[in-house]
């Protein structure tokens, strides 16, 4: 479907063609006020967003990995991948990931961690679980689309703070592979995985959408992920993965209340976020000489803030 | 314009509608053999590409930055930004960048380096030069388009080994901001820059396309760029930029022939690269359960190899 802008341009062209030769005044259809009203710069939108446009990350959805260069916090997306999130919570609370490593790191692609040996006891958790590549469980009013086009999906947008895509025909929704997305690795032939996860550390890897289960995203600490040693072995495996040791993995809900990171994510169904999307499509700052009237689902960035406890 | 696939689907639908009720045999237009013949996995295409599908990087276009974590090699795109490349070559051969720093590093965005003070003598080079946001100098047969859609440009593709976009109406062409793209920073109000450059270190930053001059891309060593310390000051500036020291910047042409990195880039007008694009659109490996029939200009990755001198 042509964008409203293109429709307006076509209408203008049509009216010029219709009226131009006669010199009649060309009347253009009134533009959509929401699209033409001034937007603020992203920094101002984020700084000025009222408290009601933020939500606190639930402690049981806040996963903290301690890597050699510092902590990484991940918000788990239980609405997209309830089975995966439940399994990861069980693994974490059993200390499964402690003293394991990020054993496969390919620059510009992914950093993968977990139980490379496949020998560690999974306890109450499972080593493999059913895939959750897509979900139909998200109500239509919980998905906030952004304008297209997008080559990988019919429709993209956000749901509950996560970048996502949707197939309007089937209603299926899925999280997309942006910088910082966290997904479960899986083996050839299996449609499920359970313990070993990867983090996207370069360009968006949208070709993996619907091929693995995305179950969260990094909300702080990507710089610590980027400091990991890269693997030079086949498939990016490290010869000495212990240099990328995961000292511990904890849910914020396991920590005393006073020690929990007070992470807040901007509500992606808020007026502030809607303005942010518009601002990303056409940056208002005078520095910009070209405005594409477009932004990609992975180029928006859902704002995160941490407040004191 | 609908893709060939969509046109074929529409034709099939039309023929079914036309003939279905009568039970007549439905004749589908023959598919484009190039699109349906089997493709190999990217790793096999790259490994099997004949020598004629690679080109050596010219030594005067190969820039080597020595960063604290190792060397970074950049191919300069003189065909896109001749003025910028000429200026950078002058700066480099004068030792301008030696002992400067990557002074602004924002995770997931860019690492910027150069003369933060603005005090260093530029000698035969200029501190600011005319912008080269777009170029019309690239002949139509030097641009290899890929199928869309792309939200930021009418058309995307590759030219001379670089990811690019083109406006078919004006013929203007420009390099796009992918992971590893190298562009010149500029100030507010100026349409030019001359000394301080940035490297894209996270998601593609396509909203910067046509707002700065992209003049090269990193062909090896992004992992050294990622090891740089991030800036915590306003705008990502480092309090102590010297930790991100640029020990030296040299053109391969300044080095003795035996010491020049033997970098080769896959020809983006080759049969191997055309197959790679098709493979990225629909990965043939059995691991994949979903194939999007699409790839993004920044998701393809122009292969690079280094051979012994």
Coordinates of C-alpha atoms in Angstrom, one line a residue:
Chain A
X1 CA 0.0 0.0 0.0
X2 CA 1.5 3.4 -0.9
X3 CA 2.4 5.5 2.2
X4 CA 0.1 8.5 3.0
X5 CA 3.0 10.7 1.8
X6 CA 3.0 9.0 -1.6
X7 CA -0.8 9.2 -1.8
X8 CA -0.6 12.9 -1.1
X9 CA 2.1 13.3 -3.7
X10 CA 0.1 11.3 -6.2
X11 CA -3.0 13.4 -5.4
X12 CA -0.9 16.6 -5.8
X13 CA 0.5 15.4 -9.1
X14 CA -3.0 14.5 -10.3
X15 CA -4.4 17.9 -9.3
X16 CA -1.5 19.7 -11.0
X17 CA -2.1 17.6 -14.1
X18 CA -5.8 18.4 -13.9
X19 CA -5.5 22.0 -13.2
X20 CA -2.0 23.1 -14.2
X21 CA -2.8 23.8 -17.8
X22 CA -5.7 26.1 -16.8
X23 CA -3.7 28.0 -14.2
X24 CA -6.4 27.2 -11.6
X25 CA -5.3 27.2 -8.0
X26 CA -4.3 23.7 -7.0
X27 CA -6.0 22.6 -3.8
X28 CA -4.1 19.8 -2.0
X29 CA -5.8 17.5 0.4
X30 CA -5.2 18.5 4.0
X31 CA -2.2 16.6 5.3
X32 CA -2.6 14.3 8.3
X33 CA -1.9 16.7 11.2
X34 CA -0.2 13.9 13.2
X35 CA 2.4 13.5 10.5
X36 CA 3.1 17.1 9.9
X37 CA 3.0 18.6 13.4
X38 CA 6.5 19.3 14.6
X39 CA 8.4 16.6 16.4
X40 CA 11.1 17.1 18.9
X41 CA 14.6 15.6 18.7
X42 CA 14.9 12.0 20.1
X43 CA 16.9 13.2 23.1
X44 CA 14.3 15.8 24.0
X45 CA 11.5 13.2 23.7
X46 CA 13.2 10.8 25.9
X47 CA 14.2 13.4 28.5
X48 CA 10.7 14.8 28.5
X49 CA 8.7 11.6 28.6
X50 CA 6.4 11.6 31.6
X51 CA 6.7 8.8 34.2
X52 CA 3.5 7.4 33.0
X53 CA 5.2 6.6 29.6
X54 CA 7.7 4.3 31.3
X55 CA 7.2 0.9 32.9
X56 CA 9.4 -0.8 35.4
X57 CA 10.9 -4.1 34.2
X58 CA 9.5 -6.9 36.4
X59 CA 12.3 -8.4 38.5
X60 CA 11.6 -11.9 37.3
X61 CA 12.1 -10.7 33.7
X62 CA 15.4 -8.9 34.4
X63 CA 18.4 -11.2 33.8
X64 CA 21.9 -10.1 34.9
X65 CA 24.9 -11.8 33.3
X66 CA 28.3 -11.0 34.8
X67 CA 30.8 -11.0 32.0
X68 CA 34.5 -10.2 32.4
X69 CA 34.0 -6.6 31.3
X70 CA 30.9 -6.0 33.4
X71 CA 27.3 -6.7 33.8
X72 CA 24.8 -7.2 31.0
X73 CA 21.1 -6.8 31.7
X74 CA 18.5 -8.6 29.6
X75 CA 14.8 -8.1 29.7
X76 CA 13.0 -11.5 29.1
X77 CA 10.0 -11.4 26.8
X78 CA 7.7 -13.8 28.5
X79 CA 4.7 -12.7 26.3
X80 CA 6.6 -13.8 23.2
X81 CA 8.3 -16.9 24.5
X82 CA 6.8 -18.1 27.7
X83 CA 8.3 -21.6 27.5
X84 CA 11.8 -20.3 26.9
X85 CA 11.5 -17.7 29.6
X86 CA 10.2 -20.3 32.1
X87 CA 13.1 -22.7 31.2
X88 CA 15.7 -20.0 31.4
X89 CA 14.4 -18.8 34.8
X90 CA 14.7 -22.4 36.1
X91 CA 18.3 -22.7 34.7
X92 CA 19.3 -19.4 36.2
X93 CA 17.9 -20.0 39.7
X94 CA 19.7 -23.3 39.7
X95 CA 23.0 -21.6 38.9
X96 CA 23.2 -23.4 35.6
X97 CA 25.1 -20.7 33.7
X98 CA 27.6 -19.8 36.5
X99 CA 31.2 -20.5 35.3
X100 CA 30.1 -21.3 31.8
X101 CA 31.3 -19.1 29.0
X102 CA 30.4 -17.2 25.9
X103 CA 32.1 -19.8 23.8
X104 CA 31.3 -18.7 20.2
X105 CA 31.8 -15.0 19.3
X106 CA 31.7 -13.8 15.7
X107 CA 32.3 -10.2 15.2
X108 CA 29.3 -8.4 13.5
X109 CA 27.1 -11.4 14.1
X110 CA 26.5 -13.1 17.4
X111 CA 28.0 -13.9 20.8
X112 CA 26.8 -17.3 22.0
X113 CA 27.0 -18.7 25.5
X114 CA 25.9 -21.6 27.6
X115 CA 26.8 -25.3 28.1
X116 CA 29.1 -26.1 25.2
X117 CA 29.8 -29.6 26.5
X118 CA 26.2 -30.4 26.9
X119 CA 27.1 -32.2 30.1
X120 CA 25.9 -29.9 32.8
X121 CA 22.8 -31.1 34.7
X122 CA 19.7 -29.1 33.8
X123 CA 17.8 -30.1 36.9
X124 CA 14.2 -29.0 36.8
X125 CA 14.8 -27.3 33.4
X126 CA 14.9 -29.0 30.0
X127 CA 17.7 -29.2 27.6
X128 CA 15.4 -28.8 24.6
X129 CA 12.0 -27.3 24.6
X130 CA 9.3 -26.7 21.9
X131 CA 10.1 -23.8 19.5
X132 CA 8.3 -20.5 19.9
X133 CA 9.4 -19.0 16.7
X134 CA 6.1 -17.1 16.4
X135 CA 3.2 -16.5 18.8
X136 CA -0.4 -15.8 18.1
X137 CA -1.1 -14.9 21.7
X138 CA -0.6 -11.2 21.4
X139 CA -3.8 -9.2 21.1
X140 CA -4.1 -6.9 18.1
X141 CA -4.3 -3.9 20.5
X142 CA -1.0 -4.9 22.0
X143 CA 0.9 -4.4 18.8
X144 CA 1.8 -0.9 17.7
X145 CA 2.8 -1.0 14.0
X146 CA 5.2 1.4 12.3
X147 CA 4.9 2.4 8.6
X148 CA 6.7 0.1 6.1
X149 CA 8.1 -1.0 3.9
X150 CA 9.9 -3.9 5.5
X151 CA 11.4 -6.6 3.3
X152 CA 11.3 -9.4 5.8
X153 CA 7.8 -9.1 7.1
X154 CA 4.4 -7.8 6.1
X155 CA 4.3 -5.5 9.1
X156 CA 6.7 -4.4 11.8
X157 CA 6.2 -2.6 15.1
X158 CA 6.5 -3.0 18.8
X159 CA 4.8 -5.0 21.5
X160 CA 5.4 -4.6 25.2
X161 CA 8.7 -2.8 24.6
X162 CA 10.1 -5.2 22.1
X163 CA 10.8 -4.8 18.3
X164 CA 8.5 -7.3 16.5
X165 CA 6.8 -8.2 13.3
X166 CA 3.4 -9.5 12.5
X167 CA 1.7 -11.4 9.7
X168 CA -1.7 -9.7 9.3
X169 CA -3.1 -12.8 7.5
X170 CA -2.4 -15.3 10.3
X171 CA -2.1 -12.9 13.2
X172 CA 1.2 -14.5 14.1
X173 CA 3.7 -12.2 15.8
X174 CA 7.4 -12.6 16.5
X175 CA 10.3 -10.7 17.9
X176 CA 12.9 -9.6 15.3
X177 CA 16.7 -9.9 15.4
X178 CA 18.0 -6.4 16.1
X179 CA 21.2 -5.4 17.7
X180 CA 21.0 -6.7 21.3
X181 CA 18.3 -9.3 20.6
X182 CA 18.7 -12.5 22.7
X183 CA 17.6 -15.8 21.2
X184 CA 18.0 -19.5 21.8
X185 CA 20.5 -21.4 19.7
X186 CA 19.3 -24.6 18.1
X187 CA 20.8 -27.6 16.4
X188 CA 20.4 -28.8 12.8
X189 CA 17.1 -30.7 12.5
X190 CA 15.7 -29.7 15.8
X191 CA 13.0 -27.1 16.1
X192 CA 13.8 -26.4 19.7
X193 CA 16.6 -25.3 22.0
X194 CA 16.8 -24.9 25.7
X195 CA 20.0 -23.7 27.3
X196 CA 22.4 -22.0 24.9
X197 CA 21.6 -18.5 23.9
X198 CA 23.0 -15.9 21.5
X199 CA 23.1 -12.1 21.5
X200 CA 23.1 -10.2 18.2
X201 CA 26.3 -8.0 18.3
X202 CA 26.4 -6.4 14.8
X203 CA 23.9 -5.6 12.1
X204 CA 20.4 -6.8 12.5
X205 CA 20.2 -10.5 11.6
X206 CA 16.6 -10.4 10.3
X207 CA 17.2 -13.6 8.1
X208 CA 17.1 -15.5 11.4
X209 CA 13.6 -14.2 12.2
X210 CA 11.2 -17.2 12.6
X211 CA 14.2 -19.6 12.5
X212 CA 15.0 -19.3 16.2
X213 CA 13.1 -18.2 19.3
X214 CA 13.9 -14.7 20.3
X215 CA 13.2 -14.4 24.0
X216 CA 14.6 -11.1 25.2
X217 CA 16.8 -8.1 24.5
X218 CA 19.8 -6.5 26.1
X219 CA 18.8 -3.3 27.8
X220 CA 22.2 -2.4 29.2
X221 CA 25.8 -3.5 28.9
X222 CA 26.2 -4.2 25.2
X223 CA 29.6 -2.6 25.5
X224 CA 30.6 -5.5 27.9
X225 CA 29.4 -8.0 25.3
X226 CA 31.5 -6.3 22.6
X227 CA 34.6 -6.6 24.8
X228 CA 34.4 -10.4 24.6
X229 CA 37.2 -12.2 22.8
X230 CA 36.2 -13.3 19.3
X231 CA 36.5 -16.9 18.3
X232 CA 39.0 -17.9 15.6
X233 CA 38.0 -21.5 15.3
X234 CA 35.5 -23.1 12.9
X235 CA 32.1 -21.4 13.3
X236 CA 33.6 -18.7 15.6
X237 CA 34.4 -21.1 18.5
X238 CA 37.0 -20.0 20.9
X239 CA 40.0 -22.1 21.6
X240 CA 40.0 -21.0 25.2
X241 CA 36.4 -20.0 26.0
X242 CA 37.2 -19.5 29.6
X243 CA 38.4 -16.0 28.8
X244 CA 34.8 -15.2 28.1
X245 CA 33.6 -16.6 31.5
X246 CA 30.0 -16.0 32.7
X247 CA 30.8 -15.5 36.3
X248 CA 27.1 -15.6 37.2
X249 CA 23.6 -15.3 35.8
X250 CA 20.9 -14.0 38.2
X251 CA 17.4 -12.8 38.0
X252 CA 16.8 -9.5 39.7
X253 CA 14.0 -11.3 41.6
X254 CA 16.8 -13.4 43.3
X255 CA 18.5 -10.3 44.6
X256 CA 17.5 -8.4 47.8
X257 CA 15.1 -5.6 46.7
X258 CA 17.7 -2.9 47.4
X259 CA 20.2 -4.5 45.0
X260 CA 17.9 -4.9 42.0
X261 CA 18.7 -2.6 39.1
X262 CA 15.8 -0.2 38.8
X263 CA 15.4 -0.6 35.0
X264 CA 12.6 1.2 33.2
X265 CA 11.7 0.8 29.6
X266 CA 9.7 3.4 27.6
X267 CA 6.2 2.1 26.9
X268 CA 5.9 1.4 23.2
X269 CA 2.2 2.1 23.3
X270 CA 2.8 5.6 24.7
X271 CA 2.5 9.0 23.1
X272 CA 6.2 9.6 23.7
X273 CA 7.2 6.5 21.8
X274 CA 4.9 7.4 18.9
X275 CA 6.6 10.8 18.7
X276 CA 10.0 9.0 18.9
X277 CA 9.1 6.9 15.9
X278 CA 8.1 10.0 13.9
X279 CA 11.3 11.7 14.9
X280 CA 13.4 8.8 13.8
X281 CA 11.6 8.9 10.4
X282 CA 12.5 12.5 9.9
X283 CA 15.0 13.9 12.3
X284 CA 14.0 17.5 13.1
X285 CA 17.4 18.8 14.0
X286 CA 18.8 21.4 11.6
X287 CA 21.9 19.3 11.2
X288 CA 20.0 16.9 8.9
X289 CA 20.0 17.8 5.2
X290 CA 18.1 14.7 4.0
X291 CA 15.1 13.1 5.7
X292 CA 14.1 9.7 4.5
X293 CA 10.5 9.7 5.8
X294 CA 11.3 6.2 7.0
X295 CA 12.8 4.2 9.8
X296 CA 13.5 0.6 10.3
X297 CA 12.1 -1.4 13.2
X298 CA 15.7 -2.1 14.3
X299 CA 16.8 1.5 14.0
X300 CA 14.4 3.0 16.5
X301 CA 15.8 1.8 19.8
X302 CA 13.4 1.4 22.7
X303 CA 14.7 3.8 25.4
X304 CA 15.8 2.5 28.8
X305 CA 16.6 4.4 31.9
X306 CA 17.8 3.3 35.3
X307 CA 16.8 5.2 38.4
X308 CA 18.2 5.0 41.9
X309 CA 16.6 2.3 44.1
Chain B
X1 CA 6.9 -2.2 -8.7
X2 CA 5.9 -5.7 -7.7
X3 CA 8.7 -8.2 -7.5
X4 CA 9.0 -10.9 -10.2
X5 CA 7.7 -13.3 -7.6
X6 CA 4.6 -11.3 -6.9
X7 CA 4.0 -10.9 -10.6
X8 CA 4.2 -14.6 -11.0
X9 CA 1.9 -15.2 -8.1
X10 CA -0.6 -12.7 -9.6
X11 CA -0.3 -14.4 -12.9
X12 CA -0.9 -17.7 -11.3
X13 CA -3.9 -16.4 -9.4
X14 CA -5.3 -14.9 -12.6
X15 CA -4.9 -18.1 -14.5
X16 CA -6.6 -20.1 -11.8
X17 CA -9.4 -17.6 -11.7
X18 CA -9.7 -17.8 -15.5
X19 CA -9.5 -21.5 -15.9
X20 CA -10.3 -23.0 -12.5
X21 CA -14.1 -23.0 -12.9
X22 CA -13.8 -25.0 -16.2
X23 CA -11.3 -27.5 -14.9
X24 CA -8.9 -26.6 -17.6
X25 CA -5.3 -27.3 -17.0
X26 CA -3.7 -24.2 -15.5
X27 CA -0.5 -23.2 -17.3
X28 CA 1.8 -21.1 -15.2
X29 CA 4.3 -18.9 -16.8
X30 CA 7.7 -20.5 -16.7
X31 CA 9.6 -19.2 -13.6
X32 CA 12.8 -17.3 -14.1
X33 CA 15.5 -20.1 -14.0
X34 CA 18.0 -17.8 -12.4
X35 CA 15.7 -17.3 -9.4
X36 CA 14.7 -20.9 -8.9
X37 CA 17.9 -22.8 -9.7
X38 CA 19.6 -24.1 -6.6
X39 CA 22.0 -21.9 -4.8
X40 CA 24.8 -22.9 -2.6
X41 CA 25.3 -21.9 1.0
X42 CA 27.2 -18.6 1.4
X43 CA 30.3 -20.4 2.8
X44 CA 30.5 -22.6 -0.3
X45 CA 30.0 -19.7 -2.7
X46 CA 32.8 -17.7 -1.1
X47 CA 35.2 -20.7 -0.8
X48 CA 34.5 -21.7 -4.4
X49 CA 34.6 -18.3 -6.1
X50 CA 37.2 -18.3 -8.9
X51 CA 40.1 -15.9 -8.7
X52 CA 38.5 -13.9 -11.5
X53 CA 35.6 -13.1 -9.2
X54 CA 38.0 -11.3 -6.7
X55 CA 39.9 -8.0 -7.1
X56 CA 42.9 -6.9 -5.2
X57 CA 42.5 -3.7 -3.2
X58 CA 44.7 -1.0 -4.7
X59 CA 47.4 -0.1 -2.1
X60 CA 46.6 3.6 -2.3
X61 CA 43.0 2.7 -1.3
X62 CA 44.0 0.5 1.7
X63 CA 44.2 2.4 4.9
X64 CA 45.6 0.7 8.0
X65 CA 44.8 2.2 11.4
X66 CA 46.8 0.8 14.4
X67 CA 44.4 0.8 17.4
X68 CA 45.3 -0.5 20.9
X69 CA 43.7 -3.8 20.2
X70 CA 45.1 -4.3 16.7
X71 CA 45.1 -3.1 13.1
X72 CA 42.0 -2.1 11.3
X73 CA 42.0 -2.0 7.5
X74 CA 39.7 0.2 5.5
X75 CA 39.1 0.3 1.8
X76 CA 38.8 3.8 0.5
X77 CA 36.0 4.4 -2.0
X78 CA 37.5 6.9 -4.4
X79 CA 34.8 6.4 -6.9
X80 CA 32.2 7.6 -4.5
X81 CA 34.1 10.4 -2.7
X82 CA 37.2 11.4 -4.6
X83 CA 37.6 14.6 -2.8
X84 CA 37.5 13.0 0.6
X85 CA 39.7 10.1 -0.3
X86 CA 42.3 12.6 -1.8
X87 CA 42.2 14.6 1.4
X88 CA 42.5 11.6 3.7
X89 CA 45.5 10.3 1.7
X90 CA 47.2 13.7 2.1
X91 CA 46.5 13.7 5.9
X92 CA 47.7 10.1 6.3
X93 CA 50.9 10.5 4.3
X94 CA 51.7 13.6 6.5
X95 CA 51.2 11.5 9.7
X96 CA 48.2 13.6 10.7
X97 CA 46.4 10.9 12.6
X98 CA 49.4 9.4 14.4
X99 CA 48.9 9.7 18.1
X100 CA 45.4 11.1 17.8
X101 CA 42.6 9.1 19.2
X102 CA 39.1 7.6 18.7
X103 CA 37.7 10.2 21.1
X104 CA 34.0 9.6 20.7
X105 CA 32.6 6.0 21.0
X106 CA 28.9 5.2 21.5
X107 CA 28.1 1.6 21.7
X108 CA 25.7 0.4 18.9
X109 CA 26.3 3.6 17.0
X110 CA 29.7 5.0 16.0
X111 CA 33.4 5.3 16.9
X112 CA 34.8 8.6 15.9
X113 CA 38.4 9.6 15.6
X114 CA 40.7 12.4 14.5
X115 CA 41.7 15.8 15.7
X116 CA 39.4 16.6 18.6
X117 CA 41.3 19.8 19.4
X118 CA 41.1 21.1 15.8
X119 CA 44.6 22.4 16.4
X120 CA 46.7 20.0 14.4
X121 CA 48.3 21.3 11.2
X122 CA 46.6 19.9 8.1
X123 CA 49.5 20.8 5.8
X124 CA 48.7 20.1 2.2
X125 CA 45.3 18.8 3.2
X126 CA 42.2 20.8 4.1
X127 CA 40.3 20.9 7.3
X128 CA 37.0 21.1 5.6
X129 CA 36.1 20.0 2.0
X130 CA 33.0 20.1 -0.1
X131 CA 30.5 17.4 0.7
X132 CA 30.2 14.4 -1.4
X133 CA 26.9 13.0 0.0
X134 CA 25.9 11.7 -3.4
X135 CA 27.6 11.2 -6.7
X136 CA 26.3 11.0 -10.2
X137 CA 29.6 9.9 -11.6
X138 CA 28.9 6.1 -11.5
X139 CA 27.8 4.7 -14.8
X140 CA 24.6 2.7 -14.8
X141 CA 26.5 -0.5 -15.7
X142 CA 28.7 -0.1 -12.6
X143 CA 25.7 -0.4 -10.3
X144 CA 24.4 -3.9 -9.5
X145 CA 20.9 -3.5 -7.9
X146 CA 19.4 -6.0 -5.6
X147 CA 15.6 -6.6 -5.3
X148 CA 13.8 -4.3 -2.8
X149 CA 11.9 -3.1 -1.0
X150 CA 14.1 -0.7 0.9
X151 CA 12.6 2.0 3.0
X152 CA 15.4 4.5 2.8
X153 CA 16.1 4.5 -1.0
X154 CA 14.3 3.8 -4.2
X155 CA 17.0 1.3 -5.1
X156 CA 19.9 -0.4 -3.3
X157 CA 22.7 -2.5 -4.6
X158 CA 26.5 -2.6 -4.9
X159 CA 29.1 -0.7 -6.8
X160 CA 32.7 -1.5 -7.0
X161 CA 32.5 -3.6 -3.8
X162 CA 30.6 -1.1 -1.7
X163 CA 27.0 -1.2 -0.5
X164 CA 25.2 1.6 -2.1
X165 CA 21.8 3.1 -3.1
X166 CA 20.6 4.9 -6.2
X167 CA 17.8 7.3 -7.1
X168 CA 16.7 6.1 -10.5
X169 CA 15.2 9.5 -11.3
X170 CA 18.3 11.6 -10.8
X171 CA 20.9 8.9 -11.3
X172 CA 22.5 9.9 -8.0
X173 CA 24.3 7.2 -6.2
X174 CA 25.6 7.1 -2.6
X175 CA 27.2 4.7 -0.2
X176 CA 25.0 3.5 2.7
X177 CA 25.7 3.3 6.4
X178 CA 26.2 -0.4 7.2
X179 CA 28.1 -2.0 9.9
X180 CA 31.8 -1.0 9.3
X181 CA 31.0 1.9 7.0
X182 CA 33.5 4.8 7.3
X183 CA 32.3 8.4 6.9
X184 CA 33.4 11.9 7.6
X185 CA 32.0 13.7 10.6
X186 CA 30.7 17.2 10.1
X187 CA 29.6 20.1 12.2
X188 CA 26.2 21.7 12.5
X189 CA 25.6 24.1 9.6
X190 CA 28.5 22.8 7.5
X191 CA 28.0 20.6 4.5
X192 CA 31.5 19.4 4.6
X193 CA 34.1 17.8 6.8
X194 CA 37.7 17.0 6.2
X195 CA 39.6 15.3 9.0
X196 CA 37.5 13.5 11.6
X197 CA 35.9 10.2 10.6
X198 CA 33.5 7.7 12.2
X199 CA 33.0 4.0 11.8
X200 CA 29.5 2.4 12.2
X201 CA 29.9 -0.1 15.1
X202 CA 26.3 -1.3 15.6
X203 CA 23.1 -1.5 13.6
X204 CA 23.1 0.1 10.2
X205 CA 22.6 3.8 10.5
X206 CA 20.8 4.4 7.3
X207 CA 19.2 7.6 8.5
X208 CA 22.6 9.2 8.1
X209 CA 22.7 8.3 4.4
X210 CA 23.0 11.5 2.3
X211 CA 23.7 13.5 5.5
X212 CA 27.4 12.8 5.6
X213 CA 30.0 11.6 3.1
X214 CA 30.7 7.8 3.3
X215 CA 34.1 7.3 1.9
X216 CA 35.1 3.7 2.7
X217 CA 34.4 0.6 4.7
X218 CA 36.3 -1.6 7.2
X219 CA 37.4 -4.8 5.5
X220 CA 39.1 -6.3 8.5
X221 CA 39.6 -5.6 12.2
X222 CA 36.1 -4.6 13.3
X223 CA 36.8 -6.6 16.5
X224 CA 39.6 -4.1 17.3
X225 CA 37.2 -1.2 16.8
X226 CA 34.7 -2.9 19.2
X227 CA 37.4 -3.2 21.9
X228 CA 37.7 0.6 22.1
X229 CA 36.6 2.1 25.4
X230 CA 33.1 3.7 25.2
X231 CA 32.7 7.4 26.1
X232 CA 30.5 8.3 29.0
X233 CA 30.6 12.1 28.5
X234 CA 28.1 14.2 26.6
X235 CA 27.7 12.9 23.1
X236 CA 29.8 9.8 23.8
X237 CA 33.0 11.8 24.3
X238 CA 35.7 10.0 26.4
X239 CA 37.1 11.7 29.4
X240 CA 40.5 10.2 28.6
X241 CA 40.6 9.6 24.8
X242 CA 44.2 8.6 24.9
X243 CA 43.1 5.1 25.9
X244 CA 41.8 4.8 22.4
X245 CA 45.0 6.0 20.8
X246 CA 45.6 5.8 17.0
X247 CA 49.2 4.8 17.1
X248 CA 49.5 5.3 13.3
X249 CA 47.5 5.5 10.1
X250 CA 49.2 4.4 6.9
X251 CA 48.3 3.7 3.3
X252 CA 49.5 0.3 2.1
X253 CA 51.1 2.2 -0.7
X254 CA 53.5 3.8 1.9
X255 CA 54.7 0.3 3.0
X256 CA 57.3 -1.8 1.3
X257 CA 55.6 -4.1 -1.2
X258 CA 56.3 -7.2 1.0
X259 CA 54.6 -5.7 4.0
X260 CA 51.3 -4.7 2.3
X261 CA 48.3 -6.7 3.3
X262 CA 47.2 -8.7 0.3
X263 CA 43.5 -7.8 0.6
X264 CA 41.1 -9.0 -2.0
X265 CA 37.4 -8.1 -2.2
X266 CA 34.8 -10.2 -4.1
X267 CA 33.7 -8.4 -7.2
X268 CA 30.2 -7.3 -6.7
X269 CA 29.6 -7.5 -10.5
X270 CA 30.6 -11.2 -10.5
X271 CA 28.5 -14.4 -10.9
X272 CA 29.7 -15.5 -7.4
X273 CA 28.4 -12.3 -5.8
X274 CA 25.1 -12.6 -7.7
X275 CA 24.7 -16.1 -6.3
X276 CA 25.6 -14.9 -2.8
X277 CA 22.8 -12.3 -2.9
X278 CA 20.3 -15.0 -3.9
X279 CA 21.6 -17.3 -1.2
X280 CA 21.2 -14.5 1.4
X281 CA 17.6 -14.0 0.3
X282 CA 16.8 -17.7 0.8
X283 CA 19.4 -19.6 2.7
X284 CA 19.5 -23.1 1.2
X285 CA 20.8 -25.0 4.3
X286 CA 18.3 -27.4 5.7
X287 CA 18.7 -25.7 9.1
X288 CA 16.5 -22.9 7.9
X289 CA 12.7 -23.3 8.5
X290 CA 11.7 -19.9 7.1
X291 CA 13.1 -18.2 4.1
X292 CA 12.1 -14.5 3.7
X293 CA 12.9 -14.2 -0.1
X294 CA 14.6 -10.9 0.9
X295 CA 17.9 -9.5 2.0
X296 CA 18.9 -6.1 3.1
X297 CA 21.8 -4.3 1.4
X298 CA 23.5 -4.1 4.8
X299 CA 22.9 -7.8 5.5
X300 CA 24.8 -9.3 2.6
X301 CA 28.4 -8.5 3.4
X302 CA 30.9 -8.2 0.6
X303 CA 33.4 -11.0 1.2
X304 CA 37.0 -10.2 1.8
X305 CA 40.0 -12.5 1.8
X306 CA 43.7 -12.0 2.5
X307 CA 46.3 -14.1 0.7
X308 CA 50.0 -14.4 1.5
X309 CA 52.2 -11.8 -0.2

